[in-house]
Coordinates of C-alpha atoms in Angstrom, one line a residue:
M23 CA 232.5 -90.9 193.7
A24 CA 229.4 -92.3 195.2
L25 CA 226.1 -91.0 193.9
K26 CA 224.7 -88.5 196.3
T27 CA 221.2 -89.3 197.4
L28 CA 218.7 -86.6 196.7
P29 CA 215.8 -87.0 199.2
W30 CA 213.7 -84.4 197.5
I31 CA 213.5 -86.5 194.3
D32 CA 210.7 -89.1 194.8
I33 CA 209.7 -90.4 191.5
H34 CA 206.7 -92.3 192.8
A35 CA 205.4 -89.3 194.8
H36 CA 205.7 -87.1 191.7
A37 CA 203.9 -89.6 189.6
V38 CA 201.1 -89.7 192.1
H39 CA 200.9 -85.9 192.1
L40 CA 200.9 -85.6 188.4
F41 CA 198.7 -88.6 187.7
P42 CA 196.3 -89.1 190.7
M43 CA 194.7 -92.5 191.2
T44 CA 191.4 -91.2 189.8
S45 CA 193.2 -90.7 186.4
L46 CA 194.7 -94.2 186.5
V47 CA 191.4 -96.0 186.9
T48 CA 190.4 -98.1 183.9
F49 CA 187.3 -97.3 182.0
P50 CA 185.3 -100.3 183.1
N51 CA 186.2 -99.6 186.7
R52 CA 185.1 -96.0 186.3
I53 CA 181.8 -97.1 184.8
A54 CA 181.4 -99.4 187.8
Q55 CA 182.0 -96.5 190.2
Y56 CA 179.4 -94.3 188.6
W57 CA 177.0 -97.2 188.5
A58 CA 177.6 -97.7 192.2
L59 CA 176.7 -94.0 192.8
T60 CA 173.1 -94.8 191.7
K61 CA 172.7 -97.4 194.4
P62 CA 171.4 -99.9 191.8
R63 CA 169.8 -102.4 194.1
V64 CA 167.6 -99.7 195.7
T65 CA 166.9 -98.1 192.4
Q66 CA 165.7 -101.4 190.9
L67 CA 163.1 -101.9 193.7
A68 CA 161.9 -98.3 193.2
V69 CA 161.6 -98.6 189.5
F70 CA 159.9 -102.0 189.8
C71 CA 157.2 -100.4 192.0
A72 CA 156.9 -97.6 189.4
V73 CA 156.4 -100.1 186.6
I74 CA 153.7 -101.9 188.6
G75 CA 151.9 -98.5 189.0
M76 CA 152.1 -98.1 185.2
F77 CA 150.3 -101.4 184.6
L78 CA 147.8 -100.9 187.3
S79 CA 146.7 -97.6 185.9
T80 CA 144.9 -99.1 183.0
P81 CA 142.7 -102.2 182.5
D82 CA 144.5 -102.8 179.2
L83 CA 148.2 -103.2 178.6
P84 CA 149.9 -99.8 178.6
D85 CA 151.7 -98.6 175.5
W86 CA 155.1 -100.2 175.7
R87 CA 156.9 -97.1 174.3
R88 CA 155.5 -95.0 177.1
V89 CA 156.4 -97.7 179.6
V90 CA 160.0 -97.8 178.4
S91 CA 160.4 -94.1 178.3
A92 CA 158.9 -93.6 181.8
T93 CA 161.0 -96.4 183.2
I94 CA 164.3 -94.9 181.8
G95 CA 163.4 -91.4 182.9
I96 CA 162.4 -92.4 186.4
W97 CA 165.5 -94.6 186.7
L98 CA 167.8 -91.7 185.6
L99 CA 166.3 -89.3 188.1
A100 CA 166.4 -91.9 191.0
G101 CA 170.1 -92.5 190.1
A102 CA 170.7 -88.8 190.2
A103 CA 169.1 -88.4 193.6
F104 CA 171.2 -91.3 195.0
A105 CA 174.4 -89.8 193.6
V106 CA 173.6 -86.6 195.5
N107 CA 173.0 -88.7 198.6
C108 CA 176.4 -90.4 198.2
L109 CA 178.0 -87.0 197.8
V110 CA 176.4 -85.4 200.9
E111 CA 177.0 -88.5 203.0
A112 CA 180.6 -89.3 201.8
E113 CA 182.2 -88.6 205.2
I114 CA 179.4 -90.5 207.1
D115 CA 179.7 -93.4 204.7
S116 CA 183.4 -93.6 205.3
R117 CA 182.8 -94.3 209.0
M118 CA 180.4 -97.2 208.4
S119 CA 181.6 -100.6 207.3
R120 CA 178.4 -101.2 205.3
T121 CA 179.1 -98.1 203.2
A122 CA 182.8 -97.5 203.4
R123 CA 183.4 -99.0 200.0
R124 CA 181.2 -96.6 198.1
P125 CA 183.2 -94.6 195.5
M126 CA 182.6 -91.2 197.2
A127 CA 183.5 -92.6 200.7
R128 CA 186.8 -93.9 199.2
G129 CA 187.6 -90.7 197.4
E130 CA 187.6 -92.4 194.1
I131 CA 185.2 -89.8 192.5
T132 CA 185.5 -86.1 193.1
V133 CA 182.7 -83.7 194.1
V134 CA 182.8 -82.1 190.6
Q135 CA 182.5 -85.5 188.9
T136 CA 179.6 -86.6 191.1
L137 CA 177.7 -83.3 190.6
T138 CA 178.3 -83.4 186.9
F139 CA 177.1 -87.0 186.6
S140 CA 174.0 -86.3 188.7
G141 CA 173.2 -83.2 186.7
V142 CA 173.6 -85.0 183.4
I143 CA 171.5 -88.1 184.1
G144 CA 169.0 -86.1 186.1
G145 CA 168.6 -83.6 183.3
L146 CA 168.4 -86.3 180.8
G147 CA 165.7 -88.1 182.8
M148 CA 163.7 -84.9 183.1
W149 CA 163.9 -84.3 179.3
I150 CA 162.7 -87.9 178.6
L151 CA 159.8 -87.6 181.0
Y152 CA 158.7 -84.2 179.8
V153 CA 159.0 -84.9 176.1
L154 CA 158.3 -88.6 175.8
V155 CA 155.9 -89.2 178.8
N156 CA 154.1 -86.1 180.1
P157 CA 154.9 -83.0 182.2
L158 CA 153.0 -84.2 185.3
T159 CA 155.3 -87.2 185.6
M160 CA 158.4 -85.1 185.1
W161 CA 157.4 -82.6 187.8
L162 CA 156.3 -85.4 190.3
T163 CA 159.6 -87.2 189.7
F164 CA 161.6 -84.0 190.1
A165 CA 159.7 -83.2 193.4
T166 CA 160.6 -86.7 194.6
F167 CA 164.2 -86.0 193.7
V168 CA 164.2 -82.8 195.7
G169 CA 162.4 -84.7 198.6
Y170 CA 165.0 -87.4 198.8
A171 CA 168.3 -85.6 197.8
V172 CA 167.6 -82.3 199.6
I173 CA 164.8 -82.6 202.3
Y174 CA 165.6 -86.1 203.5
T175 CA 169.3 -86.4 202.9
M176 CA 170.4 -82.8 203.9
I177 CA 167.8 -81.8 206.4
L178 CA 165.9 -84.7 208.0
K179 CA 168.4 -87.5 208.2
P180 CA 171.0 -85.7 210.3
S181 CA 168.5 -83.9 212.5
T182 CA 165.8 -86.3 213.7
P183 CA 165.4 -90.0 214.6
Q184 CA 162.0 -89.8 212.7
N185 CA 164.0 -89.1 209.5
I186 CA 163.0 -92.4 207.9
V187 CA 159.3 -91.8 208.7
I188 CA 159.0 -88.2 207.5
G189 CA 161.4 -88.6 204.6
G190 CA 159.8 -91.9 203.6
L191 CA 157.3 -90.2 201.4
S192 CA 159.8 -89.4 198.7
G193 CA 160.8 -93.1 198.7
A194 CA 157.2 -94.1 198.5
M195 CA 156.4 -92.1 195.4
P196 CA 157.4 -94.6 192.6
P197 CA 153.9 -96.1 192.1
A198 CA 152.4 -92.7 191.8
L199 CA 155.1 -91.7 189.2
G200 CA 154.3 -94.9 187.2
W201 CA 150.6 -94.3 187.4
A202 CA 150.9 -90.6 186.3
A203 CA 153.1 -91.8 183.3
I204 CA 150.3 -93.8 181.8
A205 CA 147.2 -92.1 183.0
N206 CA 148.4 -88.5 183.3
D207 CA 146.6 -88.5 186.6
V208 CA 147.2 -89.6 190.2
P209 CA 144.0 -90.9 191.7
M210 CA 143.2 -92.4 195.0
Q211 CA 144.3 -95.9 194.0
A212 CA 147.8 -94.6 193.2
W213 CA 148.1 -92.9 196.6
I214 CA 147.1 -96.2 198.3
L215 CA 150.1 -97.8 196.7
V216 CA 152.2 -94.9 198.0
M217 CA 150.8 -95.4 201.5
I218 CA 151.8 -99.0 201.5
I219 CA 155.4 -98.2 200.8
F220 CA 155.3 -95.3 203.2
V221 CA 154.2 -97.5 206.1
W222 CA 156.6 -100.4 204.9
T223 CA 159.6 -98.2 205.1
P224 CA 160.1 -97.8 208.9
P225 CA 160.0 -101.5 209.8
H226 CA 162.2 -102.2 206.8
F227 CA 164.8 -99.6 207.6
W228 CA 164.8 -99.9 211.4
A229 CA 165.4 -103.6 211.1
L230 CA 168.6 -102.7 209.3
A231 CA 169.4 -99.9 211.7
M232 CA 169.1 -102.4 214.7
Y233 CA 171.6 -104.9 213.5
R234 CA 173.9 -102.2 212.1
R235 CA 173.6 -100.0 215.3
D236 CA 177.3 -100.0 215.9
D237 CA 177.8 -98.6 212.4
Y238 CA 175.2 -95.9 212.9
A239 CA 176.6 -95.0 216.3
K240 CA 180.0 -94.3 214.5
S241 CA 178.2 -92.3 211.8
G242 CA 176.8 -89.8 214.1
L243 CA 173.3 -90.0 212.5
P244 CA 170.4 -89.9 215.0
M245 CA 168.9 -93.3 214.2
L246 CA 166.1 -94.6 216.4
P247 CA 168.1 -97.5 218.0
I248 CA 170.8 -95.0 219.0
T249 CA 168.6 -92.2 220.3
H250 CA 165.8 -94.2 221.9
G251 CA 167.3 -97.6 222.5
M252 CA 166.7 -101.0 221.1
K253 CA 163.6 -102.0 223.0
F254 CA 161.8 -98.9 221.9
T255 CA 162.8 -99.5 218.3
Q256 CA 161.7 -103.2 218.5
F257 CA 158.2 -102.0 219.6
Q258 CA 158.0 -99.5 216.8
V259 CA 158.9 -102.2 214.3
L260 CA 156.0 -104.3 215.6
L261 CA 153.6 -101.3 215.6
Y262 CA 154.4 -100.3 212.0
T263 CA 154.2 -103.8 210.8
I264 CA 150.7 -104.1 212.3
A265 CA 149.8 -100.8 210.5
L266 CA 151.3 -102.2 207.3
F267 CA 149.2 -105.3 207.5
A268 CA 146.1 -103.1 207.8
T269 CA 147.2 -100.8 205.0
T270 CA 147.7 -103.6 202.6
M271 CA 144.1 -104.5 202.9
L272 CA 143.0 -101.2 201.4
P273 CA 143.4 -102.2 197.7
F274 CA 140.8 -105.0 198.3
A275 CA 138.6 -102.7 200.4
V276 CA 138.3 -100.0 197.7
G277 CA 137.8 -102.6 194.9
M278 CA 141.1 -102.1 193.1
S279 CA 142.1 -105.8 193.7
G280 CA 140.3 -109.1 194.2
W281 CA 140.6 -112.2 196.3
P282 CA 144.0 -113.5 194.9
Y283 CA 145.7 -110.3 196.0
L284 CA 143.9 -110.3 199.4
L285 CA 145.1 -113.9 200.0
C286 CA 148.7 -113.1 199.1
A287 CA 148.6 -109.9 201.3
I288 CA 147.4 -111.9 204.3
I289 CA 150.0 -114.6 203.9
L290 CA 152.9 -112.2 203.4
G291 CA 151.6 -109.9 206.1
T292 CA 151.4 -112.8 208.5
I293 CA 154.9 -113.8 207.9
F294 CA 156.2 -110.1 208.3
L295 CA 154.2 -109.9 211.6
S296 CA 155.8 -113.1 212.8
Y297 CA 159.2 -111.6 212.2
A298 CA 158.2 -108.3 213.9
W299 CA 156.8 -110.2 216.9
R300 CA 160.0 -112.2 217.4
I301 CA 162.1 -109.1 217.0
Y302 CA 160.0 -107.5 219.8
R303 CA 160.1 -110.6 222.1
H304 CA 163.4 -112.3 221.4
Y305 CA 165.6 -109.9 219.5
T306 CA 168.9 -111.1 217.8
D307 CA 171.0 -109.4 215.1
R308 CA 170.6 -112.4 212.9
L309 CA 166.8 -112.2 213.2
A310 CA 166.9 -108.4 212.4
H311 CA 169.0 -109.1 209.3
K312 CA 166.6 -111.8 208.2
T313 CA 163.6 -109.4 208.7
F314 CA 165.4 -106.7 206.6
M315 CA 166.0 -109.2 203.8
F316 CA 162.4 -110.5 203.9
S317 CA 161.0 -107.0 203.9
I318 CA 162.5 -106.5 200.4
V319 CA 161.1 -109.8 199.2
Y320 CA 157.8 -109.0 200.8
L321 CA 157.3 -105.6 199.0
S322 CA 158.3 -107.2 195.6
L323 CA 155.9 -110.1 196.0
L324 CA 153.1 -107.9 197.3
F325 CA 153.3 -105.6 194.3
A326 CA 153.7 -108.6 192.0
A327 CA 150.5 -110.1 193.5
L328 CA 148.7 -106.7 192.8
L329 CA 149.8 -106.9 189.2
I330 CA 148.8 -110.6 188.7
D331 CA 145.4 -110.0 190.4
H332 CA 144.8 -106.9 188.3
Y333 CA 144.8 -108.9 185.1
L334 CA 143.0 -111.8 186.6
T335 CA 140.2 -109.5 187.8
F336 CA 140.0 -107.5 184.6

């Protein structure tokens, strides 16, 4: 007698039900997924600016143990904030080709796993900063976490095209965090560094938003190129780049840097302005992409110039 087919028995389906894909992921892959939640490339730039703030806060070399502790603590809290961002924007990320491969967007990590991961590394970061650095740095970094993960991600980003401008303050805080870690104070010089990143953020991010405008249109987020058009955004990029050029003169104007930094700031600012002018006059997606990539190099070199100048001056 022929064997009767039993359609309700599906070994593969039952295996998937009993052992979901998340449980079949190898340990190295799982580590890579959690690592991706922290947006490591963005975190690295933020932590780099924090470390520069640490060294600029004192005429001498800062205590290396304090530098290491503060760097780890700030990194952990930044990673926790980005993990929450990935959780909140999982559905949005899944609609965009640039972000569709993120673990939360692909459903590779659960909500509980993400919240647990964020809570653990964020709590550890706060403990390190409070015990091994100082309470001021811990509270400032925690406020930055709330500003990015809650105020920017949950409130501003989905509600206003000025999200990146208003919410940019939380992303601009790393130099102040680094300064506070060593000096246990946040003087005017530290806020000048914060202002530089704050003014840098709109032209940096809007360059990305312009050449990724189709992605952002699918996401449903009210990004400036979608709500106000390309020409308006191009003009805003130019205006903010001019403002950035002027802002980067402040360290020299207040005496916290010397001629080497000023020369570097003028050269880098002129290059950035040339990109912004060309975006305004003769926009192409390729040019916007090059501007976005240069803006990252620009900020890194500008802060590196501040550091080199600091020790040449002192």
